[in-house]
JSON list of C-alpha atoms and ligand atoms in Angstrom, two decimals:
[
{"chain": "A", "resi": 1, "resn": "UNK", "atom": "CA", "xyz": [0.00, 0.00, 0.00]},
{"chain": "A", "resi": 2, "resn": "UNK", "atom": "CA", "xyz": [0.75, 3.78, -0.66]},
{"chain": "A", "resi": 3, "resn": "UNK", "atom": "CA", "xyz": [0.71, 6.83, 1.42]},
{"chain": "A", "resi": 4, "resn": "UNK", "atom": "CA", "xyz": [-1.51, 9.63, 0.04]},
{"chain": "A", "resi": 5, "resn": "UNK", "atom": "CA", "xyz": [0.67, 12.59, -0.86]},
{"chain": "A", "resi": 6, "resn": "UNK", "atom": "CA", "xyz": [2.52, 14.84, 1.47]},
{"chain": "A", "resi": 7, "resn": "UNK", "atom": "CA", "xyz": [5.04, 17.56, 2.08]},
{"chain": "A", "resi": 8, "resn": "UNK", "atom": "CA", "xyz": [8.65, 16.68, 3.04]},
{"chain": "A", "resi": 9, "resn": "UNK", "atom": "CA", "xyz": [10.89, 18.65, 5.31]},
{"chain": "A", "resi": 10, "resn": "UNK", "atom": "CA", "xyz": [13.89, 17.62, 6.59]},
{"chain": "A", "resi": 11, "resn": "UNK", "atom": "CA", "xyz": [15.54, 20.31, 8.70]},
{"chain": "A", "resi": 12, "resn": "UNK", "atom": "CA", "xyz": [18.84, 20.51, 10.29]},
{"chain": "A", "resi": 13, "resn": "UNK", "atom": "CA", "xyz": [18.13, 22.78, 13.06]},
{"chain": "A", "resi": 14, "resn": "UNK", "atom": "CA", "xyz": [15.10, 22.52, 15.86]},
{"chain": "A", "resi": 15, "resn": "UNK", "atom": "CA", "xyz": [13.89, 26.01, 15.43]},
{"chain": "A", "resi": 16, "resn": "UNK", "atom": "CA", "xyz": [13.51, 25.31, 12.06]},
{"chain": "A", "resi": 17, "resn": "UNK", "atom": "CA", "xyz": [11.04, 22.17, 12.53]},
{"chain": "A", "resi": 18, "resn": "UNK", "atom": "CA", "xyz": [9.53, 23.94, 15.41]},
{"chain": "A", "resi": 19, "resn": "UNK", "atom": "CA", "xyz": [8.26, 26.77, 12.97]},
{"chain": "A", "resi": 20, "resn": "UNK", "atom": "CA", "xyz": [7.67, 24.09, 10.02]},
{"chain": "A", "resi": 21, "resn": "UNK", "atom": "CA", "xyz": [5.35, 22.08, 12.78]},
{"chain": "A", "resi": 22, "resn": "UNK", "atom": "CA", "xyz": [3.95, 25.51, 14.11]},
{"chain": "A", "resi": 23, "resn": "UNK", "atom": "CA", "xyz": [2.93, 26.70, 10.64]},
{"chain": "A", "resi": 24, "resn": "UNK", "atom": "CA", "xyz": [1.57, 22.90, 9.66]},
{"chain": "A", "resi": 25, "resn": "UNK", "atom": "CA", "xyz": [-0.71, 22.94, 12.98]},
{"chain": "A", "resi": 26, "resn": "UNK", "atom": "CA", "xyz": [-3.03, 19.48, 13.04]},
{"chain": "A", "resi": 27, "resn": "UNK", "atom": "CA", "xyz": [-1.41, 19.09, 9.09]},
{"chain": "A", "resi": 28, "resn": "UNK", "atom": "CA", "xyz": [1.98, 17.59, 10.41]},
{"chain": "A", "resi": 29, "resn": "UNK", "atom": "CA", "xyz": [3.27, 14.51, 11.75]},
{"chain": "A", "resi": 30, "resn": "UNK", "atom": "CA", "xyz": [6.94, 14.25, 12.89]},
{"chain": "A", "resi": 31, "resn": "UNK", "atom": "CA", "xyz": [9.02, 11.54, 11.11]},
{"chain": "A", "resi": 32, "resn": "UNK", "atom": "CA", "xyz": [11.92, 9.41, 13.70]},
{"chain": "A", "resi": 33, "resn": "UNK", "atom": "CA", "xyz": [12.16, 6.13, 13.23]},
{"chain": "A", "resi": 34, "resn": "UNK", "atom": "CA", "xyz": [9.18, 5.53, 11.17]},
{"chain": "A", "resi": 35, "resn": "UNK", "atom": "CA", "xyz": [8.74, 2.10, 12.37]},
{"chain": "A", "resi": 36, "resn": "UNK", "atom": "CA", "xyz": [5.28, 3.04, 13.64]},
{"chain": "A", "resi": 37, "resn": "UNK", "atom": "CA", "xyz": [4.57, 6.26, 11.05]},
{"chain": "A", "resi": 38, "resn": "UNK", "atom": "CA", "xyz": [5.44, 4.31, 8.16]},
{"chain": "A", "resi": 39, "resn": "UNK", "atom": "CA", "xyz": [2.75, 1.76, 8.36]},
{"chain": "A", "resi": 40, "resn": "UNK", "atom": "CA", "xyz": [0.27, 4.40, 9.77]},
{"chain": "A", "resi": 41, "resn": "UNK", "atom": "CA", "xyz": [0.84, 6.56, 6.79]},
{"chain": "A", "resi": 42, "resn": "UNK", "atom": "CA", "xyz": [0.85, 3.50, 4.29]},
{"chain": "A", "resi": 43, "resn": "UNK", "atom": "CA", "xyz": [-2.72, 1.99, 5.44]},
{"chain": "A", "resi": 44, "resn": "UNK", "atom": "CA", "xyz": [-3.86, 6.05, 5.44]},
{"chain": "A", "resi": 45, "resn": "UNK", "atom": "CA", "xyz": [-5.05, 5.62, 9.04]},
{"chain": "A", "resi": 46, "resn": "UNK", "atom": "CA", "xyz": [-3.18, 8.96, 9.10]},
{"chain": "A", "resi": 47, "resn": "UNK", "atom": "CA", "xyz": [-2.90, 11.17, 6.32]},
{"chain": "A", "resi": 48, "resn": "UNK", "atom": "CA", "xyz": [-1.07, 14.20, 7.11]},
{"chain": "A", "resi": 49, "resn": "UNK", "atom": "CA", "xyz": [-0.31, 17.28, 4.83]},
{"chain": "A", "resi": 50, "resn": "UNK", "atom": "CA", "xyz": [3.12, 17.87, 5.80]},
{"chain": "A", "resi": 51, "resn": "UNK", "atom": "CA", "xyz": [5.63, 15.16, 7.68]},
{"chain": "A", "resi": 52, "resn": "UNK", "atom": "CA", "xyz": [8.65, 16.90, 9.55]},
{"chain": "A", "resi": 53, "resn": "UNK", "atom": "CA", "xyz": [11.64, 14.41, 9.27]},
{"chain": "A", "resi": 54, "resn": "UNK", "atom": "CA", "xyz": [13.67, 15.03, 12.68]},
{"chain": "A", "resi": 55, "resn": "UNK", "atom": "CA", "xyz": [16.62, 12.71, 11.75]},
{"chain": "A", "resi": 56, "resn": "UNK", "atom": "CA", "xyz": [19.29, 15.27, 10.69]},
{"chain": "A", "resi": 57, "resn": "UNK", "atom": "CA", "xyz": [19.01, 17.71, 14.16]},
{"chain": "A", "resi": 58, "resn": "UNK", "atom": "CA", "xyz": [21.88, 16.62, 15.75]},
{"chain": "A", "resi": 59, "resn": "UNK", "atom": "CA", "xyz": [20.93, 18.29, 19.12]},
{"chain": "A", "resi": 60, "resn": "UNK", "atom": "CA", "xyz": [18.33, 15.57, 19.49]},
{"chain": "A", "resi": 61, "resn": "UNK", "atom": "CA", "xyz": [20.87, 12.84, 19.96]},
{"chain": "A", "resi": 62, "resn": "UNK", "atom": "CA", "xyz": [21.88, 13.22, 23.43]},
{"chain": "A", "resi": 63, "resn": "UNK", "atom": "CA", "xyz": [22.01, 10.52, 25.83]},
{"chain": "A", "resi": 64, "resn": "UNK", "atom": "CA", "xyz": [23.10, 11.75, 29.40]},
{"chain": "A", "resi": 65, "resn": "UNK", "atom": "CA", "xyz": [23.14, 9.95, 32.55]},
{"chain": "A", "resi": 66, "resn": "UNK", "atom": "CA", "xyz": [24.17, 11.20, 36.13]},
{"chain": "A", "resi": 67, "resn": "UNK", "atom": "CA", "xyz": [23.34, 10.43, 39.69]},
{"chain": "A", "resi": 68, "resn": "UNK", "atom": "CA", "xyz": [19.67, 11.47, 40.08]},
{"chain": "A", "resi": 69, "resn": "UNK", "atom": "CA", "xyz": [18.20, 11.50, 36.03]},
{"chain": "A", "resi": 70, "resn": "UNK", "atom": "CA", "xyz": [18.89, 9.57, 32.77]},
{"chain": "A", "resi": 71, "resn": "UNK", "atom": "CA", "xyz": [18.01, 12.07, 30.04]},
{"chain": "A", "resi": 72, "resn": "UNK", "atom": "CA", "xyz": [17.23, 10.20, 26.70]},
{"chain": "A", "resi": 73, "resn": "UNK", "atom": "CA", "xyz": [16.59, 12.63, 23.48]},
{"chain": "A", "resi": 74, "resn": "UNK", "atom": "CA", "xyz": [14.47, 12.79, 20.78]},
{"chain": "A", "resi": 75, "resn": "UNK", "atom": "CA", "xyz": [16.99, 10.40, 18.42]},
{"chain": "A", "resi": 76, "resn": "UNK", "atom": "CA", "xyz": [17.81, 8.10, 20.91]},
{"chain": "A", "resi": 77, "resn": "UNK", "atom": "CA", "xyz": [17.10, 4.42, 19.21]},
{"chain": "A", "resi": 78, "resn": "UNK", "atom": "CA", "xyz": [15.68, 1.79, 21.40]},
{"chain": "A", "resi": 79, "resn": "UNK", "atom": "CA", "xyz": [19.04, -0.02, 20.30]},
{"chain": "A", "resi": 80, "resn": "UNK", "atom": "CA", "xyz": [21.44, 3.12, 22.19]},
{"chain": "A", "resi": 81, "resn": "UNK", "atom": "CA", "xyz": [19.61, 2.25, 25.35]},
{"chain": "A", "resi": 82, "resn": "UNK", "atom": "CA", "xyz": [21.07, -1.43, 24.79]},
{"chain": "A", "resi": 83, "resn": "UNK", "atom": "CA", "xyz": [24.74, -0.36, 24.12]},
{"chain": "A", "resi": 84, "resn": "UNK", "atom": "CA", "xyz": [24.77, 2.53, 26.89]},
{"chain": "A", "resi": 85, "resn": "UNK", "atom": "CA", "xyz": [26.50, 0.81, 30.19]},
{"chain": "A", "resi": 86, "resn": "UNK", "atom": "CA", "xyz": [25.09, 3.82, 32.52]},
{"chain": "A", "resi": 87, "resn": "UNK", "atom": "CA", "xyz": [21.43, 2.47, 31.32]},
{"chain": "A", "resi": 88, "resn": "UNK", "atom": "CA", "xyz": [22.18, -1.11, 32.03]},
{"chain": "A", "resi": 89, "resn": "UNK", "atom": "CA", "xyz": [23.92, -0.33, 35.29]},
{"chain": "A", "resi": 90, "resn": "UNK", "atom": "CA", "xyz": [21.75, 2.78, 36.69]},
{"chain": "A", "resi": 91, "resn": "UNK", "atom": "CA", "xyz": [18.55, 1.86, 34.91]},
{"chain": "A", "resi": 92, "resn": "UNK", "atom": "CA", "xyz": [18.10, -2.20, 34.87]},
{"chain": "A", "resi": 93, "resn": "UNK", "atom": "CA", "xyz": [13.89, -1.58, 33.88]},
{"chain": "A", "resi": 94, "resn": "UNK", "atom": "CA", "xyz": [14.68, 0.35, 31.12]},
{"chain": "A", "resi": 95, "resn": "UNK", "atom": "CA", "xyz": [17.11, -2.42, 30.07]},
{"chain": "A", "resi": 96, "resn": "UNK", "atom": "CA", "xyz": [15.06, -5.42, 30.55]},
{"chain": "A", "resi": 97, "resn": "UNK", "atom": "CA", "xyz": [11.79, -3.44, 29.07]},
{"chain": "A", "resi": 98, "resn": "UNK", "atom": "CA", "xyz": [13.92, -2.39, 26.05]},
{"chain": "A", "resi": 99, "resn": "UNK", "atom": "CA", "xyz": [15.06, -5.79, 25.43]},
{"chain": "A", "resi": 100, "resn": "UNK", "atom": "CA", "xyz": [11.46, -6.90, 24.72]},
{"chain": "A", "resi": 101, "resn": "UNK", "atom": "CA", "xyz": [11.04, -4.38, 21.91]},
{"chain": "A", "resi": 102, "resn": "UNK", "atom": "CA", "xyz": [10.33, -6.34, 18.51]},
{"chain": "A", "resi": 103, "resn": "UNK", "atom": "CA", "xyz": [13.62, -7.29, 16.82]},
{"chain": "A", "resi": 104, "resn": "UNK", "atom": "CA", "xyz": [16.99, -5.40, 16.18]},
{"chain": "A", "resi": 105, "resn": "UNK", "atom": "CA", "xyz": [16.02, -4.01, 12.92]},
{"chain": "A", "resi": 106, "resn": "UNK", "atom": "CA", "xyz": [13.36, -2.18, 14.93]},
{"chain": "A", "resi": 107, "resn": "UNK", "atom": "CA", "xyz": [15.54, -1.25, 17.66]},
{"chain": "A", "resi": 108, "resn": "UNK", "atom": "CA", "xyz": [18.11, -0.45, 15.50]},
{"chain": "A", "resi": 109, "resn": "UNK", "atom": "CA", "xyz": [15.90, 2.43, 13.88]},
{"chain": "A", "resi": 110, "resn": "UNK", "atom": "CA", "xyz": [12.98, 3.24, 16.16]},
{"chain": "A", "resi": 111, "resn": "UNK", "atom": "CA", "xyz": [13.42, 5.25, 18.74]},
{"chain": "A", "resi": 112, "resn": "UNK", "atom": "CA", "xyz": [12.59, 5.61, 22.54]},
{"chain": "A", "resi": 113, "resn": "UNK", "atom": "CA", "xyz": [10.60, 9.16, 22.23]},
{"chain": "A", "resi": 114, "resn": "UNK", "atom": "CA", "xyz": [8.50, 7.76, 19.32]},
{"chain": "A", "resi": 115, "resn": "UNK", "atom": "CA", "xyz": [7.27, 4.72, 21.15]},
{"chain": "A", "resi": 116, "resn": "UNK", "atom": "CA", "xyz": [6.13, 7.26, 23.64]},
{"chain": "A", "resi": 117, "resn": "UNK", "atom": "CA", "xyz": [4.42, 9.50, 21.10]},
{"chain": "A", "resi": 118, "resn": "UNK", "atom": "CA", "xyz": [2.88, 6.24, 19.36]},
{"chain": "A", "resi": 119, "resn": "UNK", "atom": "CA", "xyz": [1.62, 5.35, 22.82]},
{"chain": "A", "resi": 120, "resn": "UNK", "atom": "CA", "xyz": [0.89, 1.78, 21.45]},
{"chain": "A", "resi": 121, "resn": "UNK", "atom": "CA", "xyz": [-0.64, 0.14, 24.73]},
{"chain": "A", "resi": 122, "resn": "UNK", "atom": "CA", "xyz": [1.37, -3.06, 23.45]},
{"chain": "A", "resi": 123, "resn": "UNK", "atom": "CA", "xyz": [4.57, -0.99, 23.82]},
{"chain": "A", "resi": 124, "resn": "UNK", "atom": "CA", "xyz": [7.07, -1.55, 26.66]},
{"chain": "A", "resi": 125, "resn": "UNK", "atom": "CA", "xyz": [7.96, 2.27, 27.10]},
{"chain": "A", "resi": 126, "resn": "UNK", "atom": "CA", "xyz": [4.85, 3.83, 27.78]},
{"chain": "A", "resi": 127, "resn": "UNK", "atom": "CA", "xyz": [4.63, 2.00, 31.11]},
{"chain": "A", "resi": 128, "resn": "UNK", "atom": "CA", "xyz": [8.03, 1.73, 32.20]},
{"chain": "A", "resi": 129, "resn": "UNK", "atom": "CA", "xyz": [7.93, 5.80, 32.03]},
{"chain": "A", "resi": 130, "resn": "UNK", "atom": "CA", "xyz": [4.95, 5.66, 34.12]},
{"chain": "A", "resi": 131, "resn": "UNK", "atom": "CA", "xyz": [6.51, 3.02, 36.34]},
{"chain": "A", "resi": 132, "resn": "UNK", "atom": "CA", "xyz": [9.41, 5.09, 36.88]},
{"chain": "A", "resi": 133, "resn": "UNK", "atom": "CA", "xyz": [8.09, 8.23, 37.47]},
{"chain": "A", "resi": 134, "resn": "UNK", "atom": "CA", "xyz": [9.59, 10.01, 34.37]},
{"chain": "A", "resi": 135, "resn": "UNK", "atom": "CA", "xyz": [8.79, 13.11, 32.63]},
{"chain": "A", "resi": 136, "resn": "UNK", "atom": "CA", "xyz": [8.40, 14.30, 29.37]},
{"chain": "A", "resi": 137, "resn": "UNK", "atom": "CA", "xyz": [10.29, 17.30, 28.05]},
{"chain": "A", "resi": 138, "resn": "UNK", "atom": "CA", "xyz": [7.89, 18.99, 24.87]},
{"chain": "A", "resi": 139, "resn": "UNK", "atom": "CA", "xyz": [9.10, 22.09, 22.75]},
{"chain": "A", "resi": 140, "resn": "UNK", "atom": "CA", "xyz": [7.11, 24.35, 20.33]},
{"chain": "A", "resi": 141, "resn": "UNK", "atom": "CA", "xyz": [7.62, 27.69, 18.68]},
{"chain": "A", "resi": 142, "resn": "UNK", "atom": "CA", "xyz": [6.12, 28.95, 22.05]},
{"chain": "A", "resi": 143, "resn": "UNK", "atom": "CA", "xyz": [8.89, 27.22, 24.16]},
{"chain": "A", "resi": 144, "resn": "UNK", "atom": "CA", "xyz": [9.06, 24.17, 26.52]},
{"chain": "A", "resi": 145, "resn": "UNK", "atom": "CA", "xyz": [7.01, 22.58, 28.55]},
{"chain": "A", "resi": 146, "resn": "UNK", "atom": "CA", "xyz": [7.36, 19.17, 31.08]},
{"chain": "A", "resi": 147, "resn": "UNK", "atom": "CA", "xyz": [4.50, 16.98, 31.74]},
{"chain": "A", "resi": 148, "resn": "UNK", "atom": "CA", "xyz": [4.38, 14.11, 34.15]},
{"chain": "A", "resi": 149, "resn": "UNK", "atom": "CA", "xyz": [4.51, 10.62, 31.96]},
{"chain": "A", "resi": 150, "resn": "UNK", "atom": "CA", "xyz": [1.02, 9.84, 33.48]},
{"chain": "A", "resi": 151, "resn": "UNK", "atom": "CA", "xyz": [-0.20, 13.36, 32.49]},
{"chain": "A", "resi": 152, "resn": "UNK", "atom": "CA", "xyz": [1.00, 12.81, 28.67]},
{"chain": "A", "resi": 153, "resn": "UNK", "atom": "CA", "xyz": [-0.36, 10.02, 28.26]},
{"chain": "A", "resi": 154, "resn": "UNK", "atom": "CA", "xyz": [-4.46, 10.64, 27.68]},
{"chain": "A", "resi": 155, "resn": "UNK", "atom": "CA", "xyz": [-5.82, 7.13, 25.84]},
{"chain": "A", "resi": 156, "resn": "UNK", "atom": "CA", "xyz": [-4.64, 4.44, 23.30]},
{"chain": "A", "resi": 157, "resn": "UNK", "atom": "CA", "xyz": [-2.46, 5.97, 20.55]},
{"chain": "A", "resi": 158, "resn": "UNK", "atom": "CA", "xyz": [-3.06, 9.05, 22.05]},
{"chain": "A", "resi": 159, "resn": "UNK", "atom": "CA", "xyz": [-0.87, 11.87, 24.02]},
{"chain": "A", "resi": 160, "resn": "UNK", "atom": "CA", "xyz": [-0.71, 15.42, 25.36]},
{"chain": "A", "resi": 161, "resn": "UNK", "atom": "CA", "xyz": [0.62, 17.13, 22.60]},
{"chain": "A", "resi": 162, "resn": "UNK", "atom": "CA", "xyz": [-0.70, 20.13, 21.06]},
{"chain": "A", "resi": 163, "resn": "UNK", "atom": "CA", "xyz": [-0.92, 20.88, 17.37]},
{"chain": "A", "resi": 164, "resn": "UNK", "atom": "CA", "xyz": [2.30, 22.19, 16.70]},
{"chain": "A", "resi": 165, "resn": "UNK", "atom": "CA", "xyz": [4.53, 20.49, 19.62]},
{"chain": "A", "resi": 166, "resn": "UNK", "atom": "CA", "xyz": [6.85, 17.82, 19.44]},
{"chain": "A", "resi": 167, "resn": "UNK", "atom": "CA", "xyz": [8.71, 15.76, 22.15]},
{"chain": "A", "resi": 168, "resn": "UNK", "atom": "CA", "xyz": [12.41, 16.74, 22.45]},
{"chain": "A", "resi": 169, "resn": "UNK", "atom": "CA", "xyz": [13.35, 14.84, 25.62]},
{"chain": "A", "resi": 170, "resn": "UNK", "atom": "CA", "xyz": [12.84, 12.21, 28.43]},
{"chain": "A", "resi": 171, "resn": "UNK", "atom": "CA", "xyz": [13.54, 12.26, 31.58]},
{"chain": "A", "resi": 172, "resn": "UNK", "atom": "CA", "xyz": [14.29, 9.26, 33.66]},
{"chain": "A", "resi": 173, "resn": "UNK", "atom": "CA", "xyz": [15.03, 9.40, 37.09]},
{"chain": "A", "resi": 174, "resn": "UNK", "atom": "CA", "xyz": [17.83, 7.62, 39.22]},
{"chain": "A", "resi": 175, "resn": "UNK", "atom": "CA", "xyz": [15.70, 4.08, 40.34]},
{"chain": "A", "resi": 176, "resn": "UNK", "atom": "CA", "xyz": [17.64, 4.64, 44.04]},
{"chain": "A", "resi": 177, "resn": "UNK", "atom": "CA", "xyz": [15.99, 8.19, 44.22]},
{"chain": "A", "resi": 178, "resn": "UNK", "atom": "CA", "xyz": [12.26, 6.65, 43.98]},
{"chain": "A", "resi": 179, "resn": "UNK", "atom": "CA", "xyz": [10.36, 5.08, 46.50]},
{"chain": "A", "resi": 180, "resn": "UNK", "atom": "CA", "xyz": [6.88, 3.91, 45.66]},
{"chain": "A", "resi": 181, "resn": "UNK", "atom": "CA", "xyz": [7.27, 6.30, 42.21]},
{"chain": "A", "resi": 182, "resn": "UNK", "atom": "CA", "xyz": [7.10, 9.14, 43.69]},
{"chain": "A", "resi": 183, "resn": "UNK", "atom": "CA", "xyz": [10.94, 11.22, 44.14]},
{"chain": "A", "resi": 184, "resn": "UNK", "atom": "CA", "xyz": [12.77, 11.30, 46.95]},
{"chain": "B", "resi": 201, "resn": "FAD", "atom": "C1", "xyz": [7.42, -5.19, 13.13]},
{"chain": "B", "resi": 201, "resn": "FAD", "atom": "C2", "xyz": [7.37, -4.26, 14.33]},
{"chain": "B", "resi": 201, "resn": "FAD", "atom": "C3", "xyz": [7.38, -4.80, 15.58]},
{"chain": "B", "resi": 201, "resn": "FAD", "atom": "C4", "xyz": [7.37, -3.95, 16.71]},
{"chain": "B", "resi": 201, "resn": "FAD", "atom": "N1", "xyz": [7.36, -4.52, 17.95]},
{"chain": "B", "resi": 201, "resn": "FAD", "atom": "C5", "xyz": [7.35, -3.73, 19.04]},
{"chain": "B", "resi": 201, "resn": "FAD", "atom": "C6", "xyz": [7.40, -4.28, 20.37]},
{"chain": "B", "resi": 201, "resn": "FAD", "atom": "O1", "xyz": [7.49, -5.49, 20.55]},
{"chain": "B", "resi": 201, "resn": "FAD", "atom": "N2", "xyz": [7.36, -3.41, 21.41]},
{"chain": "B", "resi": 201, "resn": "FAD", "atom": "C7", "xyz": [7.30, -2.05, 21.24]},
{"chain": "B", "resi": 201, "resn": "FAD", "atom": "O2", "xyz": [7.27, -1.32, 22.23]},
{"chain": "B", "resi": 201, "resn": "FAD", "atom": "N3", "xyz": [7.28, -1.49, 20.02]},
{"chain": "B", "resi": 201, "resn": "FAD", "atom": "C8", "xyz": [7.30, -2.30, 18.92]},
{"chain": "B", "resi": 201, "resn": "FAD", "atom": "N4", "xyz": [7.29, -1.73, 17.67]},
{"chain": "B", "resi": 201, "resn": "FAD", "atom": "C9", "xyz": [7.23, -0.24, 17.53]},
{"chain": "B", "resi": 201, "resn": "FAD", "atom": "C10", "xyz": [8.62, 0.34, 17.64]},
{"chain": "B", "resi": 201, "resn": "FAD", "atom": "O3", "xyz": [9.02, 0.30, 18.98]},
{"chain": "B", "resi": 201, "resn": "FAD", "atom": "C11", "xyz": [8.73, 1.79, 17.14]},
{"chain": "B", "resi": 201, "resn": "FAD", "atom": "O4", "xyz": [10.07, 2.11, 17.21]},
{"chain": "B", "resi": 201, "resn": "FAD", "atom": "C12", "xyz": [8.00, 2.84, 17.94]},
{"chain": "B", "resi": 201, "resn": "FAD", "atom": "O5", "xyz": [6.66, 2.51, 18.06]},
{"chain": "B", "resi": 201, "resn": "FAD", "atom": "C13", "xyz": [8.00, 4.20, 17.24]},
{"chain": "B", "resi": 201, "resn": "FAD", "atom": "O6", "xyz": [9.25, 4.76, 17.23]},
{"chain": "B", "resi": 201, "resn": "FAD", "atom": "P1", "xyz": [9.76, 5.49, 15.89]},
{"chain": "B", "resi": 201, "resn": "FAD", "atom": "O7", "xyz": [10.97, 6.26, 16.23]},
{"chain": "B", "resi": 201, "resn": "FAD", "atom": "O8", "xyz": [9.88, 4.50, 14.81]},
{"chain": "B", "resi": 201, "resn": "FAD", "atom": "O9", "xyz": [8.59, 6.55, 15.63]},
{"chain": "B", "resi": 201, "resn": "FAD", "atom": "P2", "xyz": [7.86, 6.98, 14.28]},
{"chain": "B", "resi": 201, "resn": "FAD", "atom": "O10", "xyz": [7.32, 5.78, 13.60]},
{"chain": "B", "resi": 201, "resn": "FAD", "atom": "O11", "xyz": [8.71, 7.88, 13.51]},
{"chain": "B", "resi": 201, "resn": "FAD", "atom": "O12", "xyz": [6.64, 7.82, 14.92]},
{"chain": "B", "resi": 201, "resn": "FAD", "atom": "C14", "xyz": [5.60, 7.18, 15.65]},
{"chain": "B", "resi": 201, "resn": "FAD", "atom": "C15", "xyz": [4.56, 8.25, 16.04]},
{"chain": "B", "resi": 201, "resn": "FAD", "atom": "O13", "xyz": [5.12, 9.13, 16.99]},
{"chain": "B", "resi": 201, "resn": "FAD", "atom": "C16", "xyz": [5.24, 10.46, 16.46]},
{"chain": "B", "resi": 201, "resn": "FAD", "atom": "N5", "xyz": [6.54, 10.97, 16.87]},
{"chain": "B", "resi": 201, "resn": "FAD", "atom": "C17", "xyz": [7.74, 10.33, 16.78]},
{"chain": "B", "resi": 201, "resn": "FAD", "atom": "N6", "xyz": [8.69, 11.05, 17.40]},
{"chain": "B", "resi": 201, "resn": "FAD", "atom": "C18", "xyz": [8.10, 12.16, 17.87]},
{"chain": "B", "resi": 201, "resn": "FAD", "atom": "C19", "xyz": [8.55, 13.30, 18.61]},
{"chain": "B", "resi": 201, "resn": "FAD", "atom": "N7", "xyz": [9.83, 13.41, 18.99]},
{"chain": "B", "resi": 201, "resn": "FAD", "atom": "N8", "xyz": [7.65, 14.25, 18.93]},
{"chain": "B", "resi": 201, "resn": "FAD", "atom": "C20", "xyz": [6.34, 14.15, 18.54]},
{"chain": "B", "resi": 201, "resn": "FAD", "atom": "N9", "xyz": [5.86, 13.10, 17.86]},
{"chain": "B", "resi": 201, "resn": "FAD", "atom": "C21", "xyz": [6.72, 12.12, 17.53]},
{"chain": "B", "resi": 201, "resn": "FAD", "atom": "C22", "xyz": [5.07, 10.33, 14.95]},
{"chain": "B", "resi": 201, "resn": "FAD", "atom": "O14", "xyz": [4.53, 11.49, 14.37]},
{"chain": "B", "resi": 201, "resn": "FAD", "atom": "C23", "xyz": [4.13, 9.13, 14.86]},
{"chain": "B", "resi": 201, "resn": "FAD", "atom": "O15", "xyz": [2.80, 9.57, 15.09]},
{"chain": "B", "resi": 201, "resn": "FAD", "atom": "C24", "xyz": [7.31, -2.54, 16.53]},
{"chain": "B", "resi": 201, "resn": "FAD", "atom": "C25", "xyz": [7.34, -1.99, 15.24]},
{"chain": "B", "resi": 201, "resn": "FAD", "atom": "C26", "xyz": [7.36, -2.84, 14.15]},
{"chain": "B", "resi": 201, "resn": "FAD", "atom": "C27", "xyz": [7.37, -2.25, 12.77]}
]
């Protein structure tokens, strides 16, 4: 099957996709690891105007760990999580839950912020955010914004986000500074 017809952008910069994503409104979908766009897009359960590629803004690669937060951007394949030893030392859930994630194709290319957008109620990250008490870290023309994971998350395949927003970052924190999910 075919997608219907849309604009392609493929900025460098994240001001530049903000304003692309501001201007598009409900008309655009951002493109990460299109392993759960893709087949969206090609059965036209979702037919957007405009589709914002993300792939070349190198600021969304980060990957940071330190005592009290694992920060995981917006590029940050399932398959990073896997090869990071601060993730499979500090953050054994995320590990384990990230092992369980398809195949390594998929991990290789999908990535841990787009499982969260997807919300798939299948998915592994969703709940382990939840679990763990994490935040989400959103960014449009207008600025930032954080939302608790259980706040983002409003109903199957469906988030928080306003027309216009994307997610730039998560925000795990430390397992040792949780008790019950709620921060120490
Ligand atoms: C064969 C197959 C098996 C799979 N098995 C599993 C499994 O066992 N467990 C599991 O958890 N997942 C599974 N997945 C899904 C996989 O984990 C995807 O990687 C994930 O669902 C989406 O990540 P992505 O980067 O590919 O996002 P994309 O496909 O690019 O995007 C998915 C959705 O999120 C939006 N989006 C993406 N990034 C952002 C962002 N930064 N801000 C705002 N919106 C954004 C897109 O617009 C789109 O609506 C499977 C996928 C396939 C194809």
């Amino acid at each position: 099957m075919k997608p219907a017809g849309f604009d392609y952008y493929a900025p460098r910069e994240l001001n530049e996709a903000l304003n692309i994503l501001g201007d598009a409104g409900e008309n655009g979908r951002v493109l990460a690891g299109g392993q759960g766009l893709m087949p969206m897009l090609n059965l036209r359960v979702l037919s957007p105007a405009l589709v914002v590629d993300i792939n070349r803004i190198e600021t969304l690669n980060g990957l940071r760990a330190d005592k009290d937060c694992l920060t995981v951007g917006a590029l940050v394949r399932h398959a990073d999580l896997l090869r990071s030893p601060d993730v499979c030392v500090g953050w054994p859930l995320l590990k384990e839950a990230t092992q369980q994630v398809a195949h390594m194709a998929i991990r290789n290319r999908g990535t841990v912020c787009g499982s969260i957008c997807h919300n798939d109620p299948a998915a592994e990250h969703p709940s382990v955010l939840v679990t763990m008490g994490g935040t989400v870290v959103i960014a449009g023309r207008a600025g930032r914004r954080e939302l608790a994971a259980e706040e983002f998350f409003t109903g199957m395949l469906s988030n928080a986000l306003e027309p216009g927003e994307m997610v730039v970052e998560l925000r795990y924190p430390h397992p040792q500074r949780l008790v019950r999910g709620r921060h120490l």
